[in-house]
mmCIF file of C-alpha atoms in Angstrom:
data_model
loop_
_atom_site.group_PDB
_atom_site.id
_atom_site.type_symbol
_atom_site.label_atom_id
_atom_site.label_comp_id
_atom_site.label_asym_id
_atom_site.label_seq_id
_atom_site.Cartn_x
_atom_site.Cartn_y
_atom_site.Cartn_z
ATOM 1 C CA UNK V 1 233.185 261.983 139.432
ATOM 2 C CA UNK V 2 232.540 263.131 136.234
ATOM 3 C CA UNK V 3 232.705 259.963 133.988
ATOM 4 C CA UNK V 4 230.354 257.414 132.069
ATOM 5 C CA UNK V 5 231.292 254.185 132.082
ATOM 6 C CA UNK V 6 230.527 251.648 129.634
ATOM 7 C CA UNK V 7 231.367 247.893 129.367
ATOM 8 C CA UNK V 8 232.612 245.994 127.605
ATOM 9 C CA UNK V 9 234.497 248.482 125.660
ATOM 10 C CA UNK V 10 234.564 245.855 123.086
ATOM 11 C CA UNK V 11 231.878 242.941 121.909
ATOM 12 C CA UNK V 12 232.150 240.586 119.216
ATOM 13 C CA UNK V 13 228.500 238.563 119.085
ATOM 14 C CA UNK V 14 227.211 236.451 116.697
ATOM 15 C CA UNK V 15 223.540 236.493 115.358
ATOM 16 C CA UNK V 16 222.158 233.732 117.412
ATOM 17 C CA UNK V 17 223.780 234.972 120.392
ATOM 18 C CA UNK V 18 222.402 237.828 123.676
ATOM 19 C CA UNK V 19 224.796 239.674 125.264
ATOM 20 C CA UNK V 20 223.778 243.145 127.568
ATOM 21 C CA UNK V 21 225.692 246.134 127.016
ATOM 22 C CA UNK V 22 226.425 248.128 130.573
ATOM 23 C CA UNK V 23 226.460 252.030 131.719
ATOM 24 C CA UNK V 24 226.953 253.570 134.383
ATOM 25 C CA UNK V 25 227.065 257.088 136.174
ATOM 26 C CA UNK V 26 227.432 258.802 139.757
ATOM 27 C CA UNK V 27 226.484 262.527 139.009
ATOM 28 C CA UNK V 28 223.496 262.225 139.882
ATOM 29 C CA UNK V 29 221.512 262.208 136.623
ATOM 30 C CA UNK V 30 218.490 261.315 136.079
ATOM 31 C CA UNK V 31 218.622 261.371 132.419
ATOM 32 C CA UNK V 32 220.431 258.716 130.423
ATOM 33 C CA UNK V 33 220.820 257.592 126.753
ATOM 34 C CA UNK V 34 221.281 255.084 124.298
ATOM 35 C CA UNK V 35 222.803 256.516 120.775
ATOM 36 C CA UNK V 36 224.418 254.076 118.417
ATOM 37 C CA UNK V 37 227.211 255.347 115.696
ATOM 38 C CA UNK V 38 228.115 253.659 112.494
ATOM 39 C CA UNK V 39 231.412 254.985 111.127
ATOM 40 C CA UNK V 40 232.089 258.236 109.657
ATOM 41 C CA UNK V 41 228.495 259.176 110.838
ATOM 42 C CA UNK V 42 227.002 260.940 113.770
ATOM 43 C CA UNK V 43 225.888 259.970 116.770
ATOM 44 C CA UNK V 44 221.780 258.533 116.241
ATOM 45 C CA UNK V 45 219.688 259.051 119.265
ATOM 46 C CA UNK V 46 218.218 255.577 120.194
ATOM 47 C CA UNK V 47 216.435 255.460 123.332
ATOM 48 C CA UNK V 48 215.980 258.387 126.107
ATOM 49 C CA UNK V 49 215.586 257.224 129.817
ATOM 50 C CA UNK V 50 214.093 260.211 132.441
ATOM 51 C CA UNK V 51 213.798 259.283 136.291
ATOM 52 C CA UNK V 52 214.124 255.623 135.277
ATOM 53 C CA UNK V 53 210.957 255.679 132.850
ATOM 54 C CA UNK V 54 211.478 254.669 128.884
ATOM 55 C CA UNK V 55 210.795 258.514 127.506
ATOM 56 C CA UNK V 56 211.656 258.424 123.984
ATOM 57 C CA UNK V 57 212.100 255.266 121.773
ATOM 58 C CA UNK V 58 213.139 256.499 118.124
ATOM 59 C CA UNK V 59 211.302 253.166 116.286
ATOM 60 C CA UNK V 60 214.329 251.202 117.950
ATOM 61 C CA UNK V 61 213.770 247.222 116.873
ATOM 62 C CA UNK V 62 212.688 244.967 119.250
ATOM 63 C CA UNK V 63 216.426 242.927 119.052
ATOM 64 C CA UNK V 64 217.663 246.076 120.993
ATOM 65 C CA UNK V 65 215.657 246.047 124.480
ATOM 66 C CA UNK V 66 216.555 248.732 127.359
ATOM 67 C CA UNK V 67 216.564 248.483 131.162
ATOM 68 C CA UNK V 68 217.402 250.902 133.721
ATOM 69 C CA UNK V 69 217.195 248.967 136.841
ATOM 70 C CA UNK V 70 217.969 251.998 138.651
ATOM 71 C CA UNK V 71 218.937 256.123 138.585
ATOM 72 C CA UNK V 72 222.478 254.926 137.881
ATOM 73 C CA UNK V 73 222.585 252.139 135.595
ATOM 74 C CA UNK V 74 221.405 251.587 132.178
ATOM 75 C CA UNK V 75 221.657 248.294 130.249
ATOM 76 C CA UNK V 76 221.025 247.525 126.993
ATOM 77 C CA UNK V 77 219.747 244.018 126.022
ATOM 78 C CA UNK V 78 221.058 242.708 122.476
ATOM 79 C CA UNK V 79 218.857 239.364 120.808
ATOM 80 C CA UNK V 80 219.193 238.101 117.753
ATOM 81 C CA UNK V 81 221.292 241.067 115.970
ATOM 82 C CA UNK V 82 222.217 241.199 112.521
ATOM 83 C CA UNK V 83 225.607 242.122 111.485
ATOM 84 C CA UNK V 84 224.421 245.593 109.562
ATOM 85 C CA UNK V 85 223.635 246.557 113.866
ATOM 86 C CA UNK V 86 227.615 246.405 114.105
ATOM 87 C CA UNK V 87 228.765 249.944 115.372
ATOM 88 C CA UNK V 88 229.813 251.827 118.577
ATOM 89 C CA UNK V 89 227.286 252.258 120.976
ATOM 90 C CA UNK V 90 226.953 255.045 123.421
ATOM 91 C CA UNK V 91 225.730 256.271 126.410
ATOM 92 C CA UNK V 92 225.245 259.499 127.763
ATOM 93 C CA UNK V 93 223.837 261.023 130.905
ATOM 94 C CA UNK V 94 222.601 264.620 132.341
ATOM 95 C CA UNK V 95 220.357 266.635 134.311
ATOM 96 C CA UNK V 96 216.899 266.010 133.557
ATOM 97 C CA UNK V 97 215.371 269.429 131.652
ATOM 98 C CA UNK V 98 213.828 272.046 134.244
ATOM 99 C CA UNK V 99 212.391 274.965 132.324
ATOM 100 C CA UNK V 100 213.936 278.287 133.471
ATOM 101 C CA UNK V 101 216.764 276.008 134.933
ATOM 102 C CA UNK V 102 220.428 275.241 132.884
ATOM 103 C CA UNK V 103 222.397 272.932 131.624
ATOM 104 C CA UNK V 104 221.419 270.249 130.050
ATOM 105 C CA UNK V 105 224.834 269.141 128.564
ATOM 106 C CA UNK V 106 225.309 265.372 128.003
ATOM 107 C CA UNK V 107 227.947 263.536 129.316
ATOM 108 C CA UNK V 108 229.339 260.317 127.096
ATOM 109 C CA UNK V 109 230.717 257.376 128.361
ATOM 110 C CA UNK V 110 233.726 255.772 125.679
ATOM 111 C CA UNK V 111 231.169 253.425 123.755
ATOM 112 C CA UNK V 112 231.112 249.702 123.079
ATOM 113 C CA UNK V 113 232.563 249.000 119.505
ATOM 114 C CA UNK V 114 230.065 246.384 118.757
ATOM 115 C CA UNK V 115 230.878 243.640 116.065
ATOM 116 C CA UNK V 116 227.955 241.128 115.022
ATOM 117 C CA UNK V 117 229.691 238.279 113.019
ATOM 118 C CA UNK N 1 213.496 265.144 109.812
ATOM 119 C CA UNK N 2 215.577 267.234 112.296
ATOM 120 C CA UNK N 3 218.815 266.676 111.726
ATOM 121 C CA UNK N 4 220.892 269.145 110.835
ATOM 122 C CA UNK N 5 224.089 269.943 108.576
ATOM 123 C CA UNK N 6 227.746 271.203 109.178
ATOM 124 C CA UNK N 7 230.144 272.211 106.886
ATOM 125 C CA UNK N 8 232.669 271.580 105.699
ATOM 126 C CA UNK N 9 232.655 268.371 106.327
ATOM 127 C CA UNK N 10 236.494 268.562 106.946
ATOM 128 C CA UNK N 11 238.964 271.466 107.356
ATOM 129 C CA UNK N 12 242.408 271.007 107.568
ATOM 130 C CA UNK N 13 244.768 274.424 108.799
ATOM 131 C CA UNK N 14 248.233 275.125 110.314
ATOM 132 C CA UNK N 15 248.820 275.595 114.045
ATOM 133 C CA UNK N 16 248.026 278.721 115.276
ATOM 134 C CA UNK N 17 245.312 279.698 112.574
ATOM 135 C CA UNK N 18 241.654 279.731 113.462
ATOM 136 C CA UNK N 19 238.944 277.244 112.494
ATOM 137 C CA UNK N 20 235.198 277.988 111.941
ATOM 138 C CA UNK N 21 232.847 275.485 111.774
ATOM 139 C CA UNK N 22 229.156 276.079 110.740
ATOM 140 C CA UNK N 23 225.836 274.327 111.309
ATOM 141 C CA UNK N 24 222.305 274.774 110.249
ATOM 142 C CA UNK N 25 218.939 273.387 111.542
ATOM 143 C CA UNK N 26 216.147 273.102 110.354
ATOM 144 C CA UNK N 27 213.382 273.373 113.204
ATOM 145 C CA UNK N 28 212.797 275.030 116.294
ATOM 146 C CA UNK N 29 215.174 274.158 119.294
ATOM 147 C CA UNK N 30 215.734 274.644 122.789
ATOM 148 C CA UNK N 31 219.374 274.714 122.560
ATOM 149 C CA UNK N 32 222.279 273.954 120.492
ATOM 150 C CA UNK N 33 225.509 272.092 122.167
ATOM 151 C CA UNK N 34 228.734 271.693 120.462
ATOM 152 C CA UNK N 35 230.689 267.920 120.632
ATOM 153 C CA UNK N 36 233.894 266.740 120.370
ATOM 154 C CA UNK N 37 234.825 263.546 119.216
ATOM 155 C CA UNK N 38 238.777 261.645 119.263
ATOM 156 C CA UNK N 39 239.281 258.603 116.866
ATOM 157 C CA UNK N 40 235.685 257.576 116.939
ATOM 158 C CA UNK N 41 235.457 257.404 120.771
ATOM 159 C CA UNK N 42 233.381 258.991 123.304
ATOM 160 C CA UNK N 43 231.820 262.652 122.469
ATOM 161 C CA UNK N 44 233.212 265.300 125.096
ATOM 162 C CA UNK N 45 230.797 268.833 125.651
ATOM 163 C CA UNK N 46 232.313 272.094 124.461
ATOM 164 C CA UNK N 47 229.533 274.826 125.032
ATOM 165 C CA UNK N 48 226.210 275.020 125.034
ATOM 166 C CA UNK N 49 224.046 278.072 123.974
ATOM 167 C CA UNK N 50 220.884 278.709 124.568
ATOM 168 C CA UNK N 51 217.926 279.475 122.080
ATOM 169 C CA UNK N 52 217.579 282.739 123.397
ATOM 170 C CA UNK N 53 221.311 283.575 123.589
ATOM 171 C CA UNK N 54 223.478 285.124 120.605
ATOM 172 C CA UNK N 55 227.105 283.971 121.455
ATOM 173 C CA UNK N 56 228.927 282.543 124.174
ATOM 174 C CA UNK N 57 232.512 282.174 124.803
ATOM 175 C CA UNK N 58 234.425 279.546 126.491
ATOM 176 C CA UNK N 59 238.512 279.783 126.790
ATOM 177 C CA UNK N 60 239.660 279.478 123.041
ATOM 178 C CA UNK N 61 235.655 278.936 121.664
ATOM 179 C CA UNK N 62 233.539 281.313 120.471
ATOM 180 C CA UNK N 63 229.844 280.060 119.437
ATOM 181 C CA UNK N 64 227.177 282.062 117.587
ATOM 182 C CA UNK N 65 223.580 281.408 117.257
ATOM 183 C CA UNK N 66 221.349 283.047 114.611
ATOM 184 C CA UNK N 67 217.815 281.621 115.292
ATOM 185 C CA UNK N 68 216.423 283.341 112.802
ATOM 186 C CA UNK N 69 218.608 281.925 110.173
ATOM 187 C CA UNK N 70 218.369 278.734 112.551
ATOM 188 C CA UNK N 71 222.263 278.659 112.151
ATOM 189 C CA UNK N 72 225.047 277.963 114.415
ATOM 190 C CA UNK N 73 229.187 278.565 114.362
ATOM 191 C CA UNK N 74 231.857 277.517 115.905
ATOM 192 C CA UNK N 75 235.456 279.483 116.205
ATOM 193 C CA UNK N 76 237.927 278.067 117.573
ATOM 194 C CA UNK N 77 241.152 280.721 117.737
ATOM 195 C CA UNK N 78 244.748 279.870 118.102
ATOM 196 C CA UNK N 79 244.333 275.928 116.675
ATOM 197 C CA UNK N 80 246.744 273.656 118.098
ATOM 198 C CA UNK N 81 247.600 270.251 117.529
ATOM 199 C CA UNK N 82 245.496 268.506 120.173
ATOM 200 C CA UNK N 83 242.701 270.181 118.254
ATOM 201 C CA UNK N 84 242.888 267.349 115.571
ATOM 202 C CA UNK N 85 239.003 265.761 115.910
ATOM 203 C CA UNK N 86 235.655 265.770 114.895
ATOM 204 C CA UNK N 87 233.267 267.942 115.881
ATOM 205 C CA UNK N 88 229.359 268.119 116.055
ATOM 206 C CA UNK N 89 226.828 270.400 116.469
ATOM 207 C CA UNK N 90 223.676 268.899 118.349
ATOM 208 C CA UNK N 91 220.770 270.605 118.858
ATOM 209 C CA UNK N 92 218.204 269.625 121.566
ATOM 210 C CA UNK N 93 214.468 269.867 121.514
ATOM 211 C CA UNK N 94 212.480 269.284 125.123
ATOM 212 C CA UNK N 95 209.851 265.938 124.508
ATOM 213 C CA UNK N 96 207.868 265.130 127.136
ATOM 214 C CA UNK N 97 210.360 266.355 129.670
ATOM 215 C CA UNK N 98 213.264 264.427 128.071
ATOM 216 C CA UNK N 99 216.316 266.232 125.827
ATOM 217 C CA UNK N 100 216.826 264.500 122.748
ATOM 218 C CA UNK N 101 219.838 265.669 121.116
ATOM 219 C CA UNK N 102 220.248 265.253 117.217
ATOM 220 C CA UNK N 103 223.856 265.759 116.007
ATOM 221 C CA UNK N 104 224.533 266.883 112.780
ATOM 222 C CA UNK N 105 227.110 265.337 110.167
ATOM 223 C CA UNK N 106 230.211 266.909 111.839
ATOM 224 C CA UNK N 107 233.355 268.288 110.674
ATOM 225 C CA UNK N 108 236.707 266.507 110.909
ATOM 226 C CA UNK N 109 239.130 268.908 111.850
ATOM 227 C CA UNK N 110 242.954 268.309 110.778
ATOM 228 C CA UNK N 111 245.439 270.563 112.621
ATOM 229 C CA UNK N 112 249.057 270.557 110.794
ATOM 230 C CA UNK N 113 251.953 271.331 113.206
#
């Protein structure tokens, strides 16, 4: 099993509303990631998870609040968005790093098109 | 900042002719992975090379990396239809044991039949 998979693959939210975004992997990674995309733009890294501990954070606002209950899951809590935070979100997953080991490719689940109205 | 850029920013060729796609970086990396991306969907790995590598090959893709011109391409020969995507170079840096990957602008890739 080589997939990511994210629900819901679509979310339309309004501003007073929270809603959890969902992920989830069976390769055994330890690794996972939150990137959100606006269109016509790449991929922005937004929050790095490694054995289940918060490792990166790239000045993410609060409204966006990540949880990964366990090695395979990884939510992401939405509060109080505003409608410029409408994009796809993504989440990817790989090995953790080992020095003097490989691969460290990332595997992407099919993102949540996320629409705050 | 470390992002990076590609160009062009969109190529458009007949079947069967090659496409190159180039990125540049601008600081010190661990690796550099190529993406592809269908109709704004999920990103699917190509290749990765590593810092200390110089090209790597992979069926129909060929990447280079120049670290010394901290620049990366992408050839891939024989285009064909189901080539039609965008495509991103993302290089990773090692923080605190973590990868963070940071994609550059990408180049949307048009093949003609």
């Amino acid at each position: 099993d080589t997939e990511v998979t994210q629900t819901p693959k679509h979310l339309v939210m309004g501003m007073t509303n929270k809603k959890s975004l969902k992920c989830e992997q069976h390769m055994g990674h330890r690794a996972m990631y939150w990137y959100k995309q606006k269109a016509k733009k790449p991929p922005e890294l937004m929050f790095v998870y490694s054995y289940e501990k918060l490792s990166i954070n790239e000045s993410v606002p609060s409204r966006f609040s990540p949880e990964c209950p366990n090695s395979s899951l990884l939510n992401l809590h939405l509060h109080a968005l505003q409608p410029e935070d409408s994009a796809l979100y993504l989440c990817a997953s790989s090995q953790v790093f080992v020095r003097g080991l490989g691969n460290t490719e990332a595997f992407f689940g099919q993102g949540t098109r996320l629409t705050v109205v | 900042s470390q992002q990076g850029e590609e160009d062009p920013q969109a190529l458009s060729i007949q079947e069967g002719e090659n496409a190159t796609m180039n990125c540049s970086y601008k600081t010190s990396i661990n690796n550099l992975q190529w993406y592809r991306q269908n109709s704004g969907r999920g990103l699917v790995h190509l290749i990765l090379i590593r810092s200390n590598e110089r090209e790597k090959h992979s069926g129909r893709l060929r990447v280079t990396l120049d670290t010394s011109k901290k620049s990366s391409s992408l050839l891939i020969t024989a285009s064909r239809a189901a080539d039609t995507a965008s495509y991103f170079c993302a290089t990773g840096y090692i923080i605190q044991g973590a990868q963070k990957l940071v994609f550059g602008q990408g180049t949307r890739l048009t093949i003609n039949p």
